[in-house]
Amino acid sequence: MEISTDDKDARWRVIANDLRAAILDGRYPPGGALPSEPELVRKYDVSRPTVRKAIDTLVSEGLAYVMRGRGSFVRPMPERRTILITDRDRPDLAAPGNHPDVQAFGWDLAQRDREVPLFTGEKITANRDVAIMLSVRPGHPVIHRRSMWHRGHTAAIHGASARLEINSYANADLLPDWDDPKRHAQYRKRPGFFYQSLVREHGPVRWMTLTTARIAYEDERTALGMDYAEAVLIIRRTMAHPNGHPIEVTEVKAPANRYEIGYHRELSDAPEADLTPQELADNGIDLVI
């Protein structure tokens, strides 16, 4: 097939469009091989670099992958799991006691033989992004709690690629007893204590949740086990004063091609009731935020 155009830039687009349509139509099944470079060169009467640019486009879109020496293949679509946004009691996802492995196996067993800790908590200084989130100046003291979740069913299917990264940021001025050893132990061991302290001292509070997506940074790809050019889903929930001033921000990062967003009030048969663990499992829900 000769491309009747003098626009060199359009040649790889035509090839990419044709292959994309064939993949989406099922003419090339998941895991199946795409035509080889020599085949595409002959079919479209183009150079190898033009063919490679078309294939690279499909790879960046998550539709294909390349195995060196073997060719290009259609990427199997992973099973999508759900992150549920609730308007009921918001769980403190960064609390160590709320980590699913701690709840399933107990405090000591969950942390045994871990090369990378499941969760951390420390006082840091705010960088530009954190300062904007919390409406403080860069360099202001901030309590940063980080938790990495490997959900059981998803991890069994997708291995290390199916991970969730949870970061919590709070203005350190609002919890002056964070550095007290006894209080710090309570913040770690009691799942609801961090939020209870903030609400007790600075409530009443309101909640704001925003969702966005972008191409993952290199450190995010490493942490979440993602491929190059995959998009990361970011859910940011803010606990704020009634006037909107932030108190604490929880940010969940997840691979966008493995997770989708659902809303508790729309998905639940009883919107005023919390879903049971069995209902969460039956509905493919890995996390409630």
mmCIF file of C-alpha atoms in Angstrom:
data_model
loop_
_atom_site.group_PDB
_atom_site.id
_atom_site.type_symbol
_atom_site.label_atom_id
_atom_site.label_comp_id
_atom_site.label_asym_id
_atom_site.label_seq_id
_atom_site.Cartn_x
_atom_site.Cartn_y
_atom_site.Cartn_z
ATOM 1 C CA MET A 1 0.000 0.000 0.000
ATOM 2 C CA GLU A 2 1.633 3.208 -1.142
ATOM 3 C CA ILE A 3 0.813 6.349 0.806
ATOM 4 C CA SER A 4 -0.103 9.037 -1.693
ATOM 5 C CA THR A 5 1.184 12.029 0.183
ATOM 6 C CA ASP A 6 4.358 14.040 0.208
ATOM 7 C CA ASP A 7 3.958 14.830 3.875
ATOM 8 C CA LYS A 8 6.566 12.642 5.543
ATOM 9 C CA ASP A 9 5.121 13.370 8.964
ATOM 10 C CA ALA A 10 1.758 11.907 7.861
ATOM 11 C CA ARG A 11 3.229 8.537 6.817
ATOM 12 C CA TRP A 12 3.837 7.168 10.293
ATOM 13 C CA ARG A 13 0.469 8.548 11.424
ATOM 14 C CA VAL A 14 -1.333 6.554 8.716
ATOM 15 C CA ILE A 15 0.455 3.351 9.748
ATOM 16 C CA ALA A 16 -0.247 3.984 13.431
ATOM 17 C CA ASN A 17 -3.911 4.745 12.709
ATOM 18 C CA ASP A 18 -4.349 1.559 10.666
ATOM 19 C CA LEU A 19 -2.692 -0.643 13.292
ATOM 20 C CA ARG A 20 -4.599 1.054 16.128
ATOM 21 C CA ALA A 21 -7.919 0.441 14.390
ATOM 22 C CA ALA A 22 -7.002 -3.197 13.761
ATOM 23 C CA ILE A 23 -6.070 -3.703 17.418
ATOM 24 C CA LEU A 24 -9.264 -2.084 18.711
ATOM 25 C CA ASP A 25 -11.343 -4.113 16.232
ATOM 26 C CA GLY A 26 -9.784 -7.335 17.481
ATOM 27 C CA ARG A 27 -8.037 -8.217 14.226
ATOM 28 C CA TYR A 28 -4.832 -8.445 16.264
ATOM 29 C CA PRO A 29 -5.754 -10.141 19.574
ATOM 30 C CA PRO A 30 -4.142 -9.363 22.954
ATOM 31 C CA GLY A 31 -0.703 -10.959 23.052
ATOM 32 C CA GLY A 32 -0.722 -11.483 19.284
ATOM 33 C CA ALA A 33 2.060 -10.357 16.982
ATOM 34 C CA LEU A 34 1.796 -7.231 14.850
ATOM 35 C CA PRO A 35 3.200 -7.245 11.287
ATOM 36 C CA SER A 36 6.978 -7.185 11.192
ATOM 37 C CA GLU A 37 8.981 -4.120 10.212
ATOM 38 C CA PRO A 38 9.861 -5.545 6.775
ATOM 39 C CA GLU A 39 6.168 -6.329 6.137
ATOM 40 C CA LEU A 40 5.112 -2.794 7.042
ATOM 41 C CA VAL A 41 7.950 -1.274 4.983
ATOM 42 C CA ARG A 42 6.760 -3.199 1.902
ATOM 43 C CA LYS A 43 3.044 -2.632 2.518
ATOM 44 C CA TYR A 44 3.292 1.147 3.013
ATOM 45 C CA ASP A 45 6.402 1.784 0.872
ATOM 46 C CA VAL A 46 8.173 3.656 3.659
ATOM 47 C CA SER A 47 11.474 3.496 5.498
ATOM 48 C CA ARG A 48 12.163 1.517 8.665
ATOM 49 C CA PRO A 49 12.463 4.691 10.817
ATOM 50 C CA THR A 50 8.948 5.655 9.708
ATOM 51 C CA VAL A 51 7.607 2.232 10.709
ATOM 52 C CA ARG A 52 9.409 2.405 14.040
ATOM 53 C CA LYS A 53 7.888 5.806 14.779
ATOM 54 C CA ALA A 54 4.425 4.335 14.183
ATOM 55 C CA ILE A 55 5.145 1.375 16.477
ATOM 56 C CA ASP A 56 6.620 3.686 19.127
ATOM 57 C CA THR A 57 3.362 5.649 19.029
ATOM 58 C CA LEU A 58 1.335 2.513 19.803
ATOM 59 C CA VAL A 59 3.764 1.612 22.577
ATOM 60 C CA SER A 60 3.399 5.080 24.150
ATOM 61 C CA GLU A 61 -0.403 4.668 23.998
ATOM 62 C CA GLY A 62 -0.201 1.375 25.882
ATOM 63 C CA LEU A 63 -1.537 -0.666 22.944
ATOM 64 C CA ALA A 64 1.664 -2.512 22.021
ATOM 65 C CA TYR A 65 5.025 -3.600 23.347
ATOM 66 C CA VAL A 66 8.288 -4.538 21.641
ATOM 67 C CA MET A 67 10.445 -7.569 22.371
ATOM 68 C CA ARG A 68 13.928 -7.066 20.975
ATOM 69 C CA GLY A 69 14.703 -9.649 18.332
ATOM 70 C CA ARG A 70 11.140 -10.968 18.237
ATOM 71 C CA GLY A 71 8.966 -8.091 17.068
ATOM 72 C CA SER A 72 5.977 -6.056 18.224
ATOM 73 C CA PHE A 73 2.950 -7.455 20.060
ATOM 74 C CA VAL A 74 -0.469 -6.303 21.209
ATOM 75 C CA ARG A 75 -0.413 -5.526 24.913
ATOM 76 C CA PRO A 76 -2.948 -7.543 26.927
ATOM 77 C CA MET A 77 -5.339 -5.283 28.780
ATOM 78 C CA PRO A 78 -5.070 -5.817 32.552
ATOM 79 C CA GLU A 79 -8.112 -6.329 34.710
ATOM 80 C CA ARG A 80 -9.285 -2.988 36.042
ATOM 81 C CA ARG A 81 -9.946 -2.599 39.740
ATOM 82 C CA THR A 82 -11.859 0.221 41.418
ATOM 83 C CA ILE A 83 -10.927 3.017 43.807
ATOM 84 C CA LEU A 84 -14.098 4.144 45.560
ATOM 85 C CA ILE A 85 -14.612 7.787 46.530
ATOM 86 C CA THR A 86 -16.900 8.027 49.551
ATOM 87 C CA ASP A 87 -18.801 10.866 51.176
ATOM 88 C CA ARG A 88 -19.058 8.968 54.440
ATOM 89 C CA ASP A 89 -16.329 8.560 57.089
ATOM 90 C CA ARG A 90 -13.016 9.143 55.330
ATOM 91 C CA PRO A 91 -10.371 6.602 56.340
ATOM 92 C CA ASP A 92 -6.841 7.706 57.198
ATOM 93 C CA LEU A 93 -5.176 5.658 54.461
ATOM 94 C CA ALA A 94 -1.633 6.611 55.465
ATOM 95 C CA ALA A 95 -2.054 5.356 59.046
ATOM 96 C CA PRO A 96 0.115 2.237 59.517
ATOM 97 C CA GLY A 97 -2.706 0.508 61.380
ATOM 98 C CA ASN A 98 -4.925 0.862 58.303
ATOM 99 C CA HIS A 99 -2.443 -0.834 55.976
ATOM 100 C CA PRO A 100 -4.136 -3.957 54.523
ATOM 101 C CA ASP A 101 -1.160 -6.193 55.346
ATOM 102 C CA VAL A 102 -1.173 -5.043 58.980
ATOM 103 C CA GLN A 103 -4.907 -5.702 59.207
ATOM 104 C CA ALA A 104 -4.566 -9.115 57.553
ATOM 105 C CA PHE A 105 -1.410 -10.452 59.213
ATOM 106 C CA GLY A 106 -0.784 -8.326 62.296
ATOM 107 C CA TRP A 107 1.793 -5.648 63.014
ATOM 108 C CA ASP A 108 4.965 -7.800 63.283
ATOM 109 C CA LEU A 109 4.276 -10.370 60.571
ATOM 110 C CA ALA A 110 3.309 -7.725 58.004
ATOM 111 C CA GLN A 111 6.685 -5.983 58.368
ATOM 112 C CA ARG A 112 8.857 -9.105 58.472
ATOM 113 C CA ASP A 113 11.559 -9.480 55.788
ATOM 114 C CA ARG A 114 10.612 -6.295 53.951
ATOM 115 C CA GLU A 115 13.370 -4.755 51.840
ATOM 116 C CA VAL A 116 11.244 -1.622 51.401
ATOM 117 C CA PRO A 117 9.164 -0.469 54.396
ATOM 118 C CA LEU A 118 5.390 -0.606 54.025
ATOM 119 C CA PHE A 119 5.028 2.837 55.575
ATOM 120 C CA THR A 120 7.112 5.741 56.840
ATOM 121 C CA GLY A 121 6.394 8.890 58.807
ATOM 122 C CA GLU A 122 8.710 11.843 59.239
ATOM 123 C CA LYS A 123 8.875 15.601 59.504
ATOM 124 C CA ILE A 124 10.133 17.258 56.322
ATOM 125 C CA THR A 125 10.263 20.748 54.840
ATOM 126 C CA ALA A 126 7.682 21.576 52.190
ATOM 127 C CA ASN A 127 8.803 21.708 48.585
ATOM 128 C CA ARG A 128 6.928 23.884 46.126
ATOM 129 C CA ASP A 129 4.170 21.367 45.352
ATOM 130 C CA VAL A 130 3.522 20.456 48.985
ATOM 131 C CA ALA A 131 3.579 24.125 49.977
ATOM 132 C CA ILE A 132 0.868 24.843 47.396
ATOM 133 C CA MET A 133 -1.241 21.904 48.609
ATOM 134 C CA LEU A 134 -1.117 23.050 52.233
ATOM 135 C CA SER A 135 -1.075 26.819 51.594
ATOM 136 C CA VAL A 136 2.228 27.255 53.445
ATOM 137 C CA ARG A 137 5.577 28.684 52.419
ATOM 138 C CA PRO A 138 8.231 26.422 50.848
ATOM 139 C CA GLY A 139 10.495 25.166 53.617
ATOM 140 C CA HIS A 140 7.684 25.098 56.203
ATOM 141 C CA PRO A 141 7.735 22.012 58.510
ATOM 142 C CA VAL A 142 5.367 19.306 57.273
ATOM 143 C CA ILE A 143 4.479 15.842 58.571
ATOM 144 C CA HIS A 144 4.828 13.406 55.680
ATOM 145 C CA ARG A 145 3.435 9.887 55.958
ATOM 146 C CA ARG A 146 3.884 7.435 53.076
ATOM 147 C CA SER A 147 2.315 4.008 52.619
ATOM 148 C CA MET A 148 2.700 1.451 49.795
ATOM 149 C CA TRP A 149 -0.202 -0.960 49.234
ATOM 150 C CA HIS A 150 -0.114 -4.232 47.284
ATOM 151 C CA ARG A 151 -3.700 -5.352 47.125
ATOM 152 C CA GLY A 152 -3.934 -9.142 47.403
ATOM 153 C CA HIS A 153 -6.165 -10.102 44.475
ATOM 154 C CA THR A 154 -4.667 -7.536 42.134
ATOM 155 C CA ALA A 155 -1.096 -8.313 43.124
ATOM 156 C CA ALA A 156 -1.716 -12.001 42.502
ATOM 157 C CA ILE A 157 -2.796 -11.203 38.931
ATOM 158 C CA HIS A 158 -0.363 -8.473 37.998
ATOM 159 C CA GLY A 159 2.547 -9.015 40.366
ATOM 160 C CA ALA A 160 4.585 -6.003 41.435
ATOM 161 C CA SER A 161 2.968 -3.802 38.773
ATOM 162 C CA ALA A 162 -0.273 -3.434 40.741
ATOM 163 C CA ARG A 163 0.619 -1.049 43.530
ATOM 164 C CA LEU A 164 -0.871 1.988 45.194
ATOM 165 C CA GLU A 165 1.216 4.801 46.660
ATOM 166 C CA ILE A 166 -0.383 6.877 49.418
ATOM 167 C CA ASN A 167 1.136 10.114 50.702
ATOM 168 C CA SER A 168 -0.260 12.247 53.505
ATOM 169 C CA TYR A 169 0.907 15.802 54.192
ATOM 170 C CA ALA A 170 -0.065 17.891 57.198
ATOM 171 C CA ASN A 171 1.113 21.247 58.512
ATOM 172 C CA ALA A 172 3.420 20.299 61.413
ATOM 173 C CA ASP A 173 2.278 23.356 63.378
ATOM 174 C CA LEU A 174 -1.131 21.695 63.758
ATOM 175 C CA LEU A 175 0.327 18.650 65.538
ATOM 176 C CA PRO A 176 3.036 20.055 67.841
ATOM 177 C CA ASP A 177 3.233 16.778 69.804
ATOM 178 C CA TRP A 178 4.364 14.740 66.762
ATOM 179 C CA ASP A 179 7.938 14.634 68.130
ATOM 180 C CA ASP A 180 6.839 13.403 71.573
ATOM 181 C CA PRO A 181 7.779 9.663 71.629
ATOM 182 C CA LYS A 182 4.602 8.525 73.425
ATOM 183 C CA ARG A 183 2.287 10.528 71.198
ATOM 184 C CA HIS A 184 4.228 9.489 68.097
ATOM 185 C CA ALA A 185 3.702 5.839 69.033
ATOM 186 C CA GLN A 186 -0.037 6.499 69.288
ATOM 187 C CA TYR A 187 -0.049 8.148 65.885
ATOM 188 C CA ARG A 188 1.586 5.023 64.468
ATOM 189 C CA LYS A 189 -0.299 2.284 66.301
ATOM 190 C CA ARG A 190 -3.845 3.658 66.537
ATOM 191 C CA PRO A 191 -5.400 3.782 63.031
ATOM 192 C CA GLY A 192 -7.727 6.721 63.654
ATOM 193 C CA PHE A 193 -5.667 8.747 66.116
ATOM 194 C CA PHE A 194 -4.000 11.102 63.599
ATOM 195 C CA TYR A 195 -7.293 12.256 62.100
ATOM 196 C CA GLN A 196 -9.059 12.319 65.474
ATOM 197 C CA SER A 197 -6.402 14.684 66.834
ATOM 198 C CA LEU A 198 -6.648 17.015 63.848
ATOM 199 C CA VAL A 199 -10.446 17.135 63.948
ATOM 200 C CA ARG A 200 -10.553 17.555 67.729
ATOM 201 C CA GLU A 201 -8.100 20.443 67.720
ATOM 202 C CA HIS A 202 -8.997 22.119 64.431
ATOM 203 C CA GLY A 203 -12.504 20.954 63.479
ATOM 204 C CA PRO A 204 -15.140 21.109 62.254
ATOM 205 C CA VAL A 205 -13.720 20.153 58.864
ATOM 206 C CA ARG A 206 -14.875 19.863 55.284
ATOM 207 C CA TRP A 207 -13.557 17.560 52.566
ATOM 208 C CA MET A 208 -12.575 18.219 48.961
ATOM 209 C CA THR A 209 -11.555 15.501 46.499
ATOM 210 C CA LEU A 210 -10.005 16.091 43.074
ATOM 211 C CA THR A 211 -8.868 13.546 40.494
ATOM 212 C CA THR A 212 -6.381 14.029 37.677
ATOM 213 C CA ALA A 213 -3.998 12.011 35.494
ATOM 214 C CA ARG A 214 -0.662 12.625 33.787
ATOM 215 C CA ILE A 215 2.305 10.709 32.427
ATOM 216 C CA ALA A 216 4.205 9.193 35.362
ATOM 217 C CA TYR A 217 7.581 10.529 36.429
ATOM 218 C CA GLU A 218 10.512 8.110 36.548
ATOM 219 C CA ASP A 219 10.414 7.706 40.343
ATOM 220 C CA GLU A 220 6.658 7.043 40.177
ATOM 221 C CA ARG A 221 7.153 4.397 37.482
ATOM 222 C CA THR A 222 9.689 2.674 39.716
ATOM 223 C CA ALA A 223 7.526 2.848 42.833
ATOM 224 C CA LEU A 224 4.361 1.665 41.075
ATOM 225 C CA GLY A 225 5.971 -0.844 38.711
ATOM 226 C CA MET A 226 4.731 0.995 35.625
ATOM 227 C CA ASP A 227 5.950 0.934 32.049
ATOM 228 C CA TYR A 228 7.428 3.881 30.205
ATOM 229 C CA ALA A 229 4.911 6.562 29.190
ATOM 230 C CA GLU A 230 2.063 5.053 31.247
ATOM 231 C CA ALA A 231 -0.306 7.511 32.874
ATOM 232 C CA VAL A 232 -0.640 7.749 36.640
ATOM 233 C CA LEU A 233 -4.016 8.376 38.254
ATOM 234 C CA ILE A 234 -3.850 10.896 41.112
ATOM 235 C CA ILE A 235 -6.635 11.317 43.663
ATOM 236 C CA ARG A 236 -6.088 14.199 46.085
ATOM 237 C CA ARG A 237 -8.355 14.524 49.112
ATOM 238 C CA THR A 238 -8.069 17.592 51.341
ATOM 239 C CA MET A 239 -9.235 17.914 54.937
ATOM 240 C CA ALA A 240 -9.856 21.622 55.400
ATOM 241 C CA HIS A 241 -11.297 24.227 57.716
ATOM 242 C CA PRO A 242 -14.820 25.377 56.784
ATOM 243 C CA ASN A 243 -13.174 28.407 55.143
ATOM 244 C CA GLY A 244 -11.257 26.039 52.822
ATOM 245 C CA HIS A 245 -7.786 26.402 54.405
ATOM 246 C CA PRO A 246 -6.030 23.001 54.182
ATOM 247 C CA ILE A 247 -5.289 20.955 57.302
ATOM 248 C CA GLU A 248 -4.179 17.656 55.773
ATOM 249 C CA VAL A 249 -3.900 16.316 52.221
ATOM 250 C CA THR A 250 -3.968 12.641 51.251
ATOM 251 C CA GLU A 251 -2.762 11.831 47.751
ATOM 252 C CA VAL A 252 -3.278 8.402 46.160
ATOM 253 C CA LYS A 253 -1.282 7.440 43.062
ATOM 254 C CA ALA A 254 -2.256 4.418 40.956
ATOM 255 C CA PRO A 255 -1.537 3.092 37.433
ATOM 256 C CA ALA A 256 -4.306 4.576 35.275
ATOM 257 C CA ASN A 257 -4.661 1.482 33.091
ATOM 258 C CA ARG A 258 -5.271 -0.751 36.114
ATOM 259 C CA TYR A 259 -7.665 1.368 38.165
ATOM 260 C CA GLU A 260 -10.865 3.297 37.613
ATOM 261 C CA ILE A 261 -12.836 5.656 39.859
ATOM 262 C CA GLY A 262 -16.238 4.853 41.357
ATOM 263 C CA TYR A 263 -18.510 6.797 43.703
ATOM 264 C CA HIS A 264 -19.978 5.198 46.808
ATOM 265 C CA ARG A 265 -23.350 6.926 46.545
ATOM 266 C CA GLU A 266 -23.808 5.777 42.951
ATOM 267 C CA LEU A 267 -22.459 2.212 43.199
ATOM 268 C CA SER A 268 -23.883 1.126 46.554
ATOM 269 C CA ASP A 269 -27.387 -0.311 46.946
ATOM 270 C CA ALA A 270 -27.472 1.388 50.363
ATOM 271 C CA PRO A 271 -25.691 4.760 49.952
ATOM 272 C CA GLU A 272 -26.003 5.595 53.650
ATOM 273 C CA ALA A 273 -24.206 2.414 54.746
ATOM 274 C CA ASP A 274 -20.547 1.442 54.502
ATOM 275 C CA LEU A 275 -19.702 -1.459 52.213
ATOM 276 C CA THR A 276 -18.646 -4.647 53.998
ATOM 277 C CA PRO A 277 -15.251 -6.227 53.219
ATOM 278 C CA GLN A 278 -17.083 -8.933 51.249
ATOM 279 C CA GLU A 279 -19.005 -6.338 49.218
ATOM 280 C CA LEU A 280 -15.751 -4.514 48.469
ATOM 281 C CA ALA A 281 -14.162 -7.765 47.259
ATOM 282 C CA ASP A 282 -17.229 -8.762 45.213
ATOM 283 C CA ASN A 283 -17.228 -5.381 43.448
ATOM 284 C CA GLY A 284 -13.490 -5.346 42.727
ATOM 285 C CA ILE A 285 -12.850 -2.372 45.024
ATOM 286 C CA ASP A 286 -9.265 -2.176 46.271
ATOM 287 C CA LEU A 287 -9.399 1.108 48.144
ATOM 288 C CA VAL A 288 -11.939 3.527 49.631
ATOM 289 C CA ILE A 289 -10.906 7.178 49.901
#
